[in-house]
Coordinates of C-alpha atoms and ligand atoms in Angstrom, one line a residue:
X1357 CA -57.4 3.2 -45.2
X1358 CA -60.2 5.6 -45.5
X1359 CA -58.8 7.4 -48.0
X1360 CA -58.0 4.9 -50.3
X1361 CA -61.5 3.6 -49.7
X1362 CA -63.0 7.2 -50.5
X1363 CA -60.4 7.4 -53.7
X1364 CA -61.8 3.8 -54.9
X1365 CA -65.4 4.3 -54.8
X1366 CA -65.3 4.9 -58.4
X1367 CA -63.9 1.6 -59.1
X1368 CA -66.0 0.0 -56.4
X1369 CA -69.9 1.5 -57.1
X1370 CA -68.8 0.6 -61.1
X1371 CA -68.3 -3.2 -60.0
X1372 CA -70.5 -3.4 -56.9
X1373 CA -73.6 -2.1 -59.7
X1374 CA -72.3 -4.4 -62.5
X1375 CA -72.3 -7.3 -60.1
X1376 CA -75.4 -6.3 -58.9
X1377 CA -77.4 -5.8 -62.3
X1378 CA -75.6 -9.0 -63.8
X1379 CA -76.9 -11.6 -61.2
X1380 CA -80.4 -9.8 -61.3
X1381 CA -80.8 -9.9 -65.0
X1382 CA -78.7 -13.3 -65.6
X1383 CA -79.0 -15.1 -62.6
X1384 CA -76.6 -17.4 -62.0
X1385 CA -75.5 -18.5 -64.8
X1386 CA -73.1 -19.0 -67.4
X1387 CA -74.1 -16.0 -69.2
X1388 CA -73.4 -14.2 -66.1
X1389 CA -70.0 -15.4 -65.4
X1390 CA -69.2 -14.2 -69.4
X1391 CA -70.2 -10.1 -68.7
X1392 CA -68.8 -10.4 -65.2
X1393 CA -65.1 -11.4 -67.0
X1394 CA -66.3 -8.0 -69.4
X1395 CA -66.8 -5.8 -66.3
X1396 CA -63.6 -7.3 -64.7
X1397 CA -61.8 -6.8 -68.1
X1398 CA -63.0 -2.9 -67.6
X1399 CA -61.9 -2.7 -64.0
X1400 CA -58.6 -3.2 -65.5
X1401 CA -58.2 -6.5 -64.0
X1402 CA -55.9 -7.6 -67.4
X1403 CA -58.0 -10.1 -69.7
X1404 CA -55.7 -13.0 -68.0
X1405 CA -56.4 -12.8 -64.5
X1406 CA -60.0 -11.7 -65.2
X1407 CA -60.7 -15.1 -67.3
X1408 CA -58.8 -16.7 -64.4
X1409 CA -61.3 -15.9 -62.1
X1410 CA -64.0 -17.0 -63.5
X1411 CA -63.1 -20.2 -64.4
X1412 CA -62.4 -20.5 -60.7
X1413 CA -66.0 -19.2 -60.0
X1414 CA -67.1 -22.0 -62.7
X1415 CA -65.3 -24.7 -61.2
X1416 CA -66.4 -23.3 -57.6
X1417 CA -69.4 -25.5 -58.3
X1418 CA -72.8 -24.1 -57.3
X1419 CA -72.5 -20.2 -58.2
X1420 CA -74.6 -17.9 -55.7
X1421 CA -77.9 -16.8 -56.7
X1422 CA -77.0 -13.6 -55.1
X1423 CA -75.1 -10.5 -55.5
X1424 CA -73.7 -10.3 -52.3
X1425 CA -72.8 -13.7 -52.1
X1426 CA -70.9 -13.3 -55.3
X1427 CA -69.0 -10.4 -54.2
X1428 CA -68.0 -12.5 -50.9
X1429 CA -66.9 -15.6 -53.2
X1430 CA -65.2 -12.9 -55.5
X1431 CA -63.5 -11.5 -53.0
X1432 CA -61.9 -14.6 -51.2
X1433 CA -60.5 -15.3 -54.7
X1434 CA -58.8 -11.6 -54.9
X1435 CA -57.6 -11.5 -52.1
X1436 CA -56.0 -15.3 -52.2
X1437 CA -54.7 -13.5 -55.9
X1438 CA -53.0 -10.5 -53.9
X1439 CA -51.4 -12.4 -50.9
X1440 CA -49.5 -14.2 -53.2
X1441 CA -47.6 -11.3 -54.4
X1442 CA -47.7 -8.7 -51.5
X1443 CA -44.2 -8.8 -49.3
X1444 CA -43.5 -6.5 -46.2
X1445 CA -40.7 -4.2 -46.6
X1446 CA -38.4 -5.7 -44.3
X1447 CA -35.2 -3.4 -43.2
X1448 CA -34.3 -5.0 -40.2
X1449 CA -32.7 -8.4 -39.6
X1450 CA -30.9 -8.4 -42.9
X1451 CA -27.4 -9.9 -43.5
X1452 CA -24.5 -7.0 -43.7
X1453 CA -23.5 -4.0 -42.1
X1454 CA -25.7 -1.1 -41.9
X1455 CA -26.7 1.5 -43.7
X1456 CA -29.8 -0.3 -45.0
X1457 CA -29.8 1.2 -48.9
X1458 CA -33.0 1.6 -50.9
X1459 CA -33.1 2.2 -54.1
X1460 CA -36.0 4.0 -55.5
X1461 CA -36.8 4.2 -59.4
X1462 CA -39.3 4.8 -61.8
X1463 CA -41.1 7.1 -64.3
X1464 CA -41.1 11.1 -63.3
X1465 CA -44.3 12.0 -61.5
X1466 CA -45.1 8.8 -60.1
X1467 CA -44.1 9.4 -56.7
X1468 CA -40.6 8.5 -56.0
X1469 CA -39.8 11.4 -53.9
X1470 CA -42.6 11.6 -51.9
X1471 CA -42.3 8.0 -51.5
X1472 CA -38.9 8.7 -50.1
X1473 CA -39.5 11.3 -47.7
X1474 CA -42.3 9.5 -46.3
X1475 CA -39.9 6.3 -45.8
X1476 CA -36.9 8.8 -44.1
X1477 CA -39.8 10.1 -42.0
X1478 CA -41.2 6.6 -41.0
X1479 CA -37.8 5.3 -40.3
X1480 CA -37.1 8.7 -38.5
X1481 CA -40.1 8.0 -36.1
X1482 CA -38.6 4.6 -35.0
X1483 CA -35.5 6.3 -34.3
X1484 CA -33.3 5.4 -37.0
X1485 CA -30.5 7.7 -38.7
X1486 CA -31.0 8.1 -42.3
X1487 CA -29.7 10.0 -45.0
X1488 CA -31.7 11.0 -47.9
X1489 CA -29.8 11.0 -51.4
X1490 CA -30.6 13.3 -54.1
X1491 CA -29.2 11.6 -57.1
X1492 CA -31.5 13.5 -60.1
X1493 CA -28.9 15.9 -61.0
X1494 CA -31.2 16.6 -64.1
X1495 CA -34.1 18.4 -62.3
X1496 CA -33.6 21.3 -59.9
X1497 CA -37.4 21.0 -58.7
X1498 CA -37.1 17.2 -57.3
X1499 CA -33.8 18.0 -55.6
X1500 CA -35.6 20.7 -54.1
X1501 CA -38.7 18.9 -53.0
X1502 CA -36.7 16.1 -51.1
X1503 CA -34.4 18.8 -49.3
X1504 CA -38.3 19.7 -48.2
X1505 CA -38.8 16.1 -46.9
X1506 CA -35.2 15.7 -45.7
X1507 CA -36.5 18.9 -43.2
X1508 CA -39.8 17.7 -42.3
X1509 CA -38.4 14.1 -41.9
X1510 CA -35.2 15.7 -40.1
X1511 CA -33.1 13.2 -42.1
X1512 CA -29.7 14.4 -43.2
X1513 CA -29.3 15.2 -47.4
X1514 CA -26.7 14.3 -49.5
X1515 CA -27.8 16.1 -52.7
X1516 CA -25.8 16.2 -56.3
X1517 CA -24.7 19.1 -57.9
X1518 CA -26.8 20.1 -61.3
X1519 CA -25.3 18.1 -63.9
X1520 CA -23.1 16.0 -61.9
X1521 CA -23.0 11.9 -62.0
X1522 CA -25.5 10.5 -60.6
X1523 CA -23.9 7.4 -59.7
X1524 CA -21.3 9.4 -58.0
X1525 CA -24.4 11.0 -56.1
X1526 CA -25.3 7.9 -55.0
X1527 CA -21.3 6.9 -54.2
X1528 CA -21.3 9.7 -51.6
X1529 CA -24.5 9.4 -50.4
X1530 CA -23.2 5.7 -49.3
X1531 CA -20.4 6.8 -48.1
X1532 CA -21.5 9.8 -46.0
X1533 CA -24.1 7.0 -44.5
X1534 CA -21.3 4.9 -43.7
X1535 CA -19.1 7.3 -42.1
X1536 CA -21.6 8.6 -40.1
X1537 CA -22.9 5.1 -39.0
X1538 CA -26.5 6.0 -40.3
X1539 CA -29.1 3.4 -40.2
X1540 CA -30.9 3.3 -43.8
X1541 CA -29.6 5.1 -46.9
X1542 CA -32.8 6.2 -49.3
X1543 CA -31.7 6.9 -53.1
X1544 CA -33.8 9.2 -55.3
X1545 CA -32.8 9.0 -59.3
X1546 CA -34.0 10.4 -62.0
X1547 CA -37.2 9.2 -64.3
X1548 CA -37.3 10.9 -67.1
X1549 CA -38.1 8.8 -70.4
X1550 CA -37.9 10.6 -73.6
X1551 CA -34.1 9.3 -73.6
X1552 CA -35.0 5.8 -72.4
X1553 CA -31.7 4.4 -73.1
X1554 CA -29.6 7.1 -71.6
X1555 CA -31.7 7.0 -68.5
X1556 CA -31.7 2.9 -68.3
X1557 CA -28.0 3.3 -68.6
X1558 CA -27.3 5.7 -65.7
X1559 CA -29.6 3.6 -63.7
X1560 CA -27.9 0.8 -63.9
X1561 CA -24.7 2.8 -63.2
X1562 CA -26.4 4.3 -60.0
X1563 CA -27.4 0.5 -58.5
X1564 CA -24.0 -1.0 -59.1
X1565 CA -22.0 1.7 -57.9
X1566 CA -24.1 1.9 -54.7
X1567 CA -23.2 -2.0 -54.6
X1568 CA -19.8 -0.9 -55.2
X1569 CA -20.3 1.5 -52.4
X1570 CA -21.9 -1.0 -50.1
X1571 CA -20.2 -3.8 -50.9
X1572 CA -23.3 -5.8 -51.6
X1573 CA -25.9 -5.3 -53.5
X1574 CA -28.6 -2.4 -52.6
X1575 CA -31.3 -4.4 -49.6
X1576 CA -33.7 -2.9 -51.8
X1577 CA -34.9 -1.3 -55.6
X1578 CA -38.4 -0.4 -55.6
X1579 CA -39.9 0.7 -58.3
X1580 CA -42.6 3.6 -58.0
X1581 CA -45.8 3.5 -59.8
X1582 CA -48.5 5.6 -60.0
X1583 CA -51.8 3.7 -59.9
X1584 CA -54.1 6.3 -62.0
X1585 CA -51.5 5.6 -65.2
X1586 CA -53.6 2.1 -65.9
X1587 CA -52.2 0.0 -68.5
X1588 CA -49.9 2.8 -69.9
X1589 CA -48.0 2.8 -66.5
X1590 CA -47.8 -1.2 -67.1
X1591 CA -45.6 -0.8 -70.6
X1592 CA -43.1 2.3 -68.8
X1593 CA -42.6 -0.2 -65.5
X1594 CA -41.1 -2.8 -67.9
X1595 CA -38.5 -0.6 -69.3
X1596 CA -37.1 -0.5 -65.9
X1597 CA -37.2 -3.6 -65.0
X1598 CA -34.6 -4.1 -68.2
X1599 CA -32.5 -2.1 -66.6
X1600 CA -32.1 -2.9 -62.8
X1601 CA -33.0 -5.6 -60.8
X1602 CA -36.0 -4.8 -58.9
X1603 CA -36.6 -6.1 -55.3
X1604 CA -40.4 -4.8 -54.7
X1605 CA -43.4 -2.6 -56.1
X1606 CA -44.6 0.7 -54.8
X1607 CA -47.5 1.8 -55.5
X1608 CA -48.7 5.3 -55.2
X1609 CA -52.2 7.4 -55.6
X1610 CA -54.2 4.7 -54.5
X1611 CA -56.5 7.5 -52.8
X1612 CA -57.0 9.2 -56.5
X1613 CA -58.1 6.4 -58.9
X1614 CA -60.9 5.4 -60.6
X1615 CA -58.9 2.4 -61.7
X1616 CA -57.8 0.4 -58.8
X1617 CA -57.5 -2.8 -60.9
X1618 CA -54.6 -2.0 -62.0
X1619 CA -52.8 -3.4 -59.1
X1620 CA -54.2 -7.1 -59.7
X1621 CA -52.6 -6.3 -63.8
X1622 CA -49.7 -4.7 -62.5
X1623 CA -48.6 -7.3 -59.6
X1624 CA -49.3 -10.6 -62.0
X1625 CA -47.8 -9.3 -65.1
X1626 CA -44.8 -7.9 -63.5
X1627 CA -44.3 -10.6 -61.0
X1628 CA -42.8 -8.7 -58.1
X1629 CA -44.2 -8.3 -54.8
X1630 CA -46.1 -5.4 -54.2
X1631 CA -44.4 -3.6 -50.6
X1632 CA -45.9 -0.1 -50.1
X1633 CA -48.7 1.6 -51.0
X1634 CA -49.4 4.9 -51.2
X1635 CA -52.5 6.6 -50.0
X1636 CA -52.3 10.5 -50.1
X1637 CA -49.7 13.2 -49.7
X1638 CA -49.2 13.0 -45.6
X1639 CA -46.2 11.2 -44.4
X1640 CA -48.1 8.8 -43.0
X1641 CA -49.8 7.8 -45.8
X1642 CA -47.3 4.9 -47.1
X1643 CA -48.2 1.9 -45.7
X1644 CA -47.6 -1.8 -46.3
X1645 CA -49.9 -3.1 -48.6
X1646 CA -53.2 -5.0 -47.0
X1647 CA -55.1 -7.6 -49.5
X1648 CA -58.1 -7.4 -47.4
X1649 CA -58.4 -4.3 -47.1
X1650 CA -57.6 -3.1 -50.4
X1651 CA -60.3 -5.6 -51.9
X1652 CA -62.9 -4.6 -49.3
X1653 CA -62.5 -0.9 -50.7
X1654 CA -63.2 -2.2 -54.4
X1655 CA -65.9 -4.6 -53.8
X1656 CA -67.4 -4.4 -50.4
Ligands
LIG2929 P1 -41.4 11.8 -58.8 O1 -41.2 12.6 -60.0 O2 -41.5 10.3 -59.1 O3 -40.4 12.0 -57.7 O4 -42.8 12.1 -58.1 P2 -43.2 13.0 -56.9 O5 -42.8 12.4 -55.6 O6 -42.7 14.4 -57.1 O7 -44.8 12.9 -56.9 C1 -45.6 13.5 -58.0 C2 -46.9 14.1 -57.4 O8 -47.7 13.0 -56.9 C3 -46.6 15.0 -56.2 O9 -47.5 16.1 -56.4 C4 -47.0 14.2 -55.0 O10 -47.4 15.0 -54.0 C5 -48.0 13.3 -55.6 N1 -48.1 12.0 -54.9 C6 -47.1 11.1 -54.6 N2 -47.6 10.0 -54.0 C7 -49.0 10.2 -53.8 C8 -50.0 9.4 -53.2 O11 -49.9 8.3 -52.7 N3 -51.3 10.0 -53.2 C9 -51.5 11.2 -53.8 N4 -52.7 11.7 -53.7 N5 -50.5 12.0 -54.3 C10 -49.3 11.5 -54.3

């Protein structure tokens, strides 16, 4: 947690000295509670949340006369905010044959790949089979760089031929898991967005013929954000959530953000519960995601 600590301080010293400098120079008082709903507004909190929290400060009663005893008050309320939409990714102990599939989806560049190898890798270290399943037929380079992970993970790779369907990827991919009695099945798709519909469609081709494939629906569809894309990252995570029904949240560069707000925005506005977190480029670095300590590294 370190390094999402280190990648926050910009977001934490920017609240921790607004906090600071509002209480000194307004005390507490009602003025104070107004620029601290500003400064939350500009941690990218979301306007909602942020005027939320406030009016829970108000109706908190007494409001500290000091700094650090806001902070504390602040953070019981984030964290309480969080908890209620963080879930564990849970692949054991669920209903149906094995493989366990996941799904993975979301915008290019936001981590889907990585986010896959370091899940075959994890899953590798408890002994599990899995196959890893290349189905972005589009681009040569993410194919490539999960054959990378599928090595350093030693997971077995199904991977598509350039062009070919990738819900016919993902067919074999669930079938090759099957037949080889593997454990968890990880699906990689395709993100690109400057032909939304075209993608949305062969998305939502890829999830129900892996349900076809399964003969349930997938145990999980994550969708893969990157945390330094703010509000802009916000409006692209809906367009996928028209086109497949997601289970959980990943979110990814949490060690490289100025604007770790965004995950209070993203988790309330999107309603879904935040799983994973990523935290650097090291397989080791996805981890389930901690309230506390996530609002420690932003405000303590
Ligand atoms: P995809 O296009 O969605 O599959 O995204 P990639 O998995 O290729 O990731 C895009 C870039 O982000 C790569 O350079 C990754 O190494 C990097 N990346 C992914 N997750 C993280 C993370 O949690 N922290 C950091 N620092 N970089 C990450």
């Amino acid at each position: 947690w370190q390094r999402m600590r280190e990648g926050m301080s910009r977001t934490r010293d920017a609240l921790v000295s607004t906090i600071d400098s509002l209480v000194r120079r307004h005390g507490a008082s009602a003025e104070m509670l107004e620029a601290l709903e500003e400064s939350l507004i500009e941690a990218d909190i979301g306007p909602r949340l942020a005027c939320e929290i406030t009016g829970r400060l108000r109706q908190a009663g007494r409001l500290p006369g000091e700094a650090q005893e806001l902070r504390r008050l602040l953070a019981t309320i984030l964290v309480e905010e969080l908890s209620r939409h963080t879930a564990a990714l849970e692949l054991d102990d669920r209903g149906g044959e094995p493989p366990r599939a996941v799904l993975l989806v979301g915008v290019n560049g936001s981590g889907k790949t990585t986010t896959a190898g370091k899940l075959a890798w994890q899953l590798r270290r408890e002994g599990k089979r899995v196959i890893l399943v290349g189905a972005d037929t589009f681009r040569a380079a993410a194919q490539d760089q999960l054959a990378l992970w599928a090595q350093r993970a030693r997971a077995e790779l199904v991977r598509g031929a350039p062009g070919q369907d990738p819900a016919s990827v993902a067919f074999d991919g669930v079938k090759a898991a099957q037949a080889r009695k593997a454990d968890a099945v990880i699906i990689d798709t395709a993100g690109r967005l400057h032909n939304k519909s075209q993608l949305m469609a062969e998305l939502s081709k890829v999830r129900s013929v892996t349900a076809k494939a399964l003969g349930r629906a997938p145990d999980e569809v994550l969708l893969v954000l990157d945390a330094t894309t703010g509000q802009n990252g916000l409006q692209q995570a809906r367009v996928f959530l028209e086109a497949v029904s997601v289970t959980g949240l990943v979110m990814t560069k949490l060690d490289g953000t100025a604007r770790g707000g965004i995950a209070f925005a993203i988790v309330r506005e999107l309603d879904l519960p935040l799983k994973l977190v990523g935290i650097g480029e090291d397989p080791d670095d996805l981890r389930p995601f901690d309230p506390a300590a996530f609002v420690e590294a932003i405000l303590d």
